[in-house]
PDB file of N, CA and C in Angstrom:
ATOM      1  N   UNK Q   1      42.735   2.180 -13.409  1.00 57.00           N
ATOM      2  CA  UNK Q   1      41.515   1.376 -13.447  1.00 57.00           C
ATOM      3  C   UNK Q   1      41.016   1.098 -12.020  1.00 57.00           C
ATOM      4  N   UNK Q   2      41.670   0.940 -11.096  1.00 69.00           N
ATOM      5  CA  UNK Q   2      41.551   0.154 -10.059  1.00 69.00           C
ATOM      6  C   UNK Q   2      41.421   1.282  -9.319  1.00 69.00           C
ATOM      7  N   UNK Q   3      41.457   2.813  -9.245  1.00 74.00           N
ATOM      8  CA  UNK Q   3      40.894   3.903  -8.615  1.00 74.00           C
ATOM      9  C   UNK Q   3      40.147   4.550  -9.263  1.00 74.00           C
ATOM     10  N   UNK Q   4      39.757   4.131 -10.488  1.00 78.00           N
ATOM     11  CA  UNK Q   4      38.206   4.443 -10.968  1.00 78.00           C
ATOM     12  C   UNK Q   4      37.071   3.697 -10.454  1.00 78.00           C
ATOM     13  N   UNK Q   5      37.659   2.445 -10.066  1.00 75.00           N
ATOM     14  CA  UNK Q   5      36.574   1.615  -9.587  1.00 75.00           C
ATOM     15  C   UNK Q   5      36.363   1.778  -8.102  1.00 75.00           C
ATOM     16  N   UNK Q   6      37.298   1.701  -7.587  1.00 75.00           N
ATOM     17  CA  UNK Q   6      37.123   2.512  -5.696  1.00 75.00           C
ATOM     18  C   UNK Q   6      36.071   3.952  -5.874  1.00 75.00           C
ATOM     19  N   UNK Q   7      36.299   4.682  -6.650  1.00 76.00           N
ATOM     20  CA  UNK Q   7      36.071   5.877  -6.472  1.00 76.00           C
ATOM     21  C   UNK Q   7      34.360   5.736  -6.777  1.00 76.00           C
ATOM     22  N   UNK Q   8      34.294   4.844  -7.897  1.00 79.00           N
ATOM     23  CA  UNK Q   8      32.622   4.649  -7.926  1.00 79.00           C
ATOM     24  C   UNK Q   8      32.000   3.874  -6.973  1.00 79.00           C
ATOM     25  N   UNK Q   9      32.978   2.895  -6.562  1.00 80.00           N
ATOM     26  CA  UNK Q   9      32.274   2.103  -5.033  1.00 80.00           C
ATOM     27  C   UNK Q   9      31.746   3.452  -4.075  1.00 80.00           C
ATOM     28  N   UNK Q  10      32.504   3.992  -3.885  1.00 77.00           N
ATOM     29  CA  UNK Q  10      32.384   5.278  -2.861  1.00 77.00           C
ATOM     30  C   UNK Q  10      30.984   5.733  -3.127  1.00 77.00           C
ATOM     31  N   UNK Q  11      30.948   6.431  -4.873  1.00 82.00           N
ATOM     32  CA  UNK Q  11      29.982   7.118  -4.379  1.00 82.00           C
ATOM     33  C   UNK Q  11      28.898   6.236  -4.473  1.00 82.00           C
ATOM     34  N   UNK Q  12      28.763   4.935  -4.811  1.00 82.00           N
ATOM     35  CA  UNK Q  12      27.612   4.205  -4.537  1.00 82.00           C
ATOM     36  C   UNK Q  12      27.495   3.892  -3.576  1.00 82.00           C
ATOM     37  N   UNK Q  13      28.129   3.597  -2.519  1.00 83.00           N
ATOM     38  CA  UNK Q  13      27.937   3.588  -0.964  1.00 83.00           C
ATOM     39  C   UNK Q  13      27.185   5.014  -0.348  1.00 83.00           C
ATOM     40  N   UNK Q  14      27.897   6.182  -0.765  1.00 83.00           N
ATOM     41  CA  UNK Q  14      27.178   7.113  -0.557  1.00 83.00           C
ATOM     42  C   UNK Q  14      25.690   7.498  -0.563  1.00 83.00           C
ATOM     43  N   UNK Q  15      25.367   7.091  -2.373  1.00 78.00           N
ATOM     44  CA  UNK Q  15      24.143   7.220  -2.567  1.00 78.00           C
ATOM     45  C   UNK Q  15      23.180   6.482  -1.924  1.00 78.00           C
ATOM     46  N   UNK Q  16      23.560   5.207  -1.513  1.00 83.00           N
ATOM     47  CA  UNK Q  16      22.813   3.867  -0.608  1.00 83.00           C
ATOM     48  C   UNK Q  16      22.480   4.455   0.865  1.00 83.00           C
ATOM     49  N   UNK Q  17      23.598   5.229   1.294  1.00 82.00           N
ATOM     50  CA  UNK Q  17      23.587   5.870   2.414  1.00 82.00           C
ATOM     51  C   UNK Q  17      22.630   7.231   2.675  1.00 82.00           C
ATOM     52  N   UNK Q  18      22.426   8.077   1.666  1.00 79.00           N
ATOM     53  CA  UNK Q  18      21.633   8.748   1.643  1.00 79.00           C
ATOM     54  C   UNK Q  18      20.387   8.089   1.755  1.00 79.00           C
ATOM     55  N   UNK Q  19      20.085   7.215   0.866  1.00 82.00           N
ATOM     56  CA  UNK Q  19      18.848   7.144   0.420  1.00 82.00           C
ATOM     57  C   UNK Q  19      18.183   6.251   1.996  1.00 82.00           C
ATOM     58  N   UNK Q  20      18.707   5.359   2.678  1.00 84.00           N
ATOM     59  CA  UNK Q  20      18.503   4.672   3.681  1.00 84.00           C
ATOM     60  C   UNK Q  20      17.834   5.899   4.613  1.00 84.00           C
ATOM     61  N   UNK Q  21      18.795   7.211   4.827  1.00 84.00           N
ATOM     62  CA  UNK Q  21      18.312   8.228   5.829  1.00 84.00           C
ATOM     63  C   UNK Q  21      17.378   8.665   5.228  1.00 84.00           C
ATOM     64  N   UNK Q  22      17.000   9.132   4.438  1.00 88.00           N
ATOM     65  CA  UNK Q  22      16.018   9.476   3.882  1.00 88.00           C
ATOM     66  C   UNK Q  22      14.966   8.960   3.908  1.00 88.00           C
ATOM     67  N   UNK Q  23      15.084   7.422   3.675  1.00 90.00           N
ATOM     68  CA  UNK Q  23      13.909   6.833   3.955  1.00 90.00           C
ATOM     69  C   UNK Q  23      13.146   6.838   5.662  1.00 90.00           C
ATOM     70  N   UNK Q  24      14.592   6.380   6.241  1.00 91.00           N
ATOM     71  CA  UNK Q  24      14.504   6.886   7.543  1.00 91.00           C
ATOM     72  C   UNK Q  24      13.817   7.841   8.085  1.00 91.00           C
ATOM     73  N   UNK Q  25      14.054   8.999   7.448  1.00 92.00           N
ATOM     74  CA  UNK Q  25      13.137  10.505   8.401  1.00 92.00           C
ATOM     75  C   UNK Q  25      11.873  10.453   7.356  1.00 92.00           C
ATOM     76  N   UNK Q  26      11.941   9.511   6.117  1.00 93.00           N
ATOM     77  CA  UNK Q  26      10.516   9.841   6.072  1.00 93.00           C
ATOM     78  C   UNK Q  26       9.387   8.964   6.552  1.00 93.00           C
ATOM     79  N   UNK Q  27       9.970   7.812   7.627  1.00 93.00           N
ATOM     80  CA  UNK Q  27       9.353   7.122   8.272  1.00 93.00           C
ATOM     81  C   UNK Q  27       8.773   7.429  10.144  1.00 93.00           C
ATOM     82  N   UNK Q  28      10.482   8.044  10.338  1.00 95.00           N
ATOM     83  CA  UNK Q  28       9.800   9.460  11.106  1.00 95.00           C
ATOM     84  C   UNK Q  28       8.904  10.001  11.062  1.00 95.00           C
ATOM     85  N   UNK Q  29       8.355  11.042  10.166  1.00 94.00           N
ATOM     86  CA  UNK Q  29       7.690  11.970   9.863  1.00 94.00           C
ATOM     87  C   UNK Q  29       6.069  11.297   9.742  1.00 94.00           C
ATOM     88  N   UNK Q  30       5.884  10.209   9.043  1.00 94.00           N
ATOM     89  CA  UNK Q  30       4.641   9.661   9.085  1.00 94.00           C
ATOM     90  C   UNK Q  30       4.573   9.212  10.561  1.00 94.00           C
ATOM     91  N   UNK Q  31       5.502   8.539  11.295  1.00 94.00           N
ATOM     92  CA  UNK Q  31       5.344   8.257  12.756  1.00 94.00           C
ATOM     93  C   UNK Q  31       4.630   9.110  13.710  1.00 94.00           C
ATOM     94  N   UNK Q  32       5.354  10.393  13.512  1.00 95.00           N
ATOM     95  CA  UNK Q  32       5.289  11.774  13.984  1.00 95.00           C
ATOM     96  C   UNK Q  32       3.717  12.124  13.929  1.00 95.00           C
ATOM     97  N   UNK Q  33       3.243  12.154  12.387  1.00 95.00           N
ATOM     98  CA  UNK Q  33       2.047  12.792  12.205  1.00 95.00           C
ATOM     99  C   UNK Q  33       0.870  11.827  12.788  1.00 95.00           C
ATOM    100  N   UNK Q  34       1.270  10.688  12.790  1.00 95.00           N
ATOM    101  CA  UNK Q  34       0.159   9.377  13.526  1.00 95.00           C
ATOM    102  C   UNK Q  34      -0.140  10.108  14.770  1.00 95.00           C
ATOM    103  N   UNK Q  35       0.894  10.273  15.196  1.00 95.00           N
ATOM    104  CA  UNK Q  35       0.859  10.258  16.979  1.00 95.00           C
ATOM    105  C   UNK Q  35       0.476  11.455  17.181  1.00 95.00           C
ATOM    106  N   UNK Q  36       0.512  12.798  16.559  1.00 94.00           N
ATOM    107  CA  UNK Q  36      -0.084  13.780  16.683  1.00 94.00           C
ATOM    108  C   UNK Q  36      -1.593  13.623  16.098  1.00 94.00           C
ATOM    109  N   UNK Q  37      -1.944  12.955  15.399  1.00 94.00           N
ATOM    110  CA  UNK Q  37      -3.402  13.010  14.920  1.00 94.00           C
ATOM    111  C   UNK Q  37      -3.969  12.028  15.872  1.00 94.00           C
ATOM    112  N   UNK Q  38      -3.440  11.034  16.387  1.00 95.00           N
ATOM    113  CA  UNK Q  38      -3.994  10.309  18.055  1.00 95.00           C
ATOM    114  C   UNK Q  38      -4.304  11.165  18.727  1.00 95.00           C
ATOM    115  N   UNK Q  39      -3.337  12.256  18.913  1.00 94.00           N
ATOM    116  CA  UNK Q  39      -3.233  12.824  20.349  1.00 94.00           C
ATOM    117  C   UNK Q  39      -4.343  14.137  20.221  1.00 94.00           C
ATOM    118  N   UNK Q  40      -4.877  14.379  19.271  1.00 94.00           N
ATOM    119  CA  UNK Q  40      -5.960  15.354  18.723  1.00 94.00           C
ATOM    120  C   UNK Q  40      -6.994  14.582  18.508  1.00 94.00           C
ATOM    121  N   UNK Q  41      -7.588  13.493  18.361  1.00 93.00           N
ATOM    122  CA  UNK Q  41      -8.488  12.651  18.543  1.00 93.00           C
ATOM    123  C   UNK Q  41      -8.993  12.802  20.201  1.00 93.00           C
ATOM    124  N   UNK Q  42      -8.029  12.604  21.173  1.00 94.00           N
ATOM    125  CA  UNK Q  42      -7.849  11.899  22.437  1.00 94.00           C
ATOM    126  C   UNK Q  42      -8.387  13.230  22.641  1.00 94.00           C
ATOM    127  N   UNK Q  43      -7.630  14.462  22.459  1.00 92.00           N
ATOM    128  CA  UNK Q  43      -7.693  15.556  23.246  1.00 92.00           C
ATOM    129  C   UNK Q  43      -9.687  16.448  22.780  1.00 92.00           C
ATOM    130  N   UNK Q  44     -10.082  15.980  21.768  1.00 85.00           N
ATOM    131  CA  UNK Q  44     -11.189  16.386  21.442  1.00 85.00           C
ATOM    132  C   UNK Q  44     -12.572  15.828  21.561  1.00 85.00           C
TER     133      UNK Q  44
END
């Protein structure tokens, strides 16, 4: 019982962990595209 329940802690830590990076680079990525659509404004 008590390493069925570790073992699902795990992968719910996991999945929490994914999902955080994920959110992460997709906050990146909108960052990214801001600053390139500034910098094509500026440059035109």
């Amino acid at each position: 019982m008590k390493n069925e329940y570790f073992s699902y802690n795990l992968e719910q830590k996991e999945a929490t962990t994914y999902q955080s990076h994920s959110q992460t680079f997709r906050n990146y990525a909108i960052g990214v595209s801001v600053i390139a659509s500034t910098v094509r404004l500026i440059i035109s």
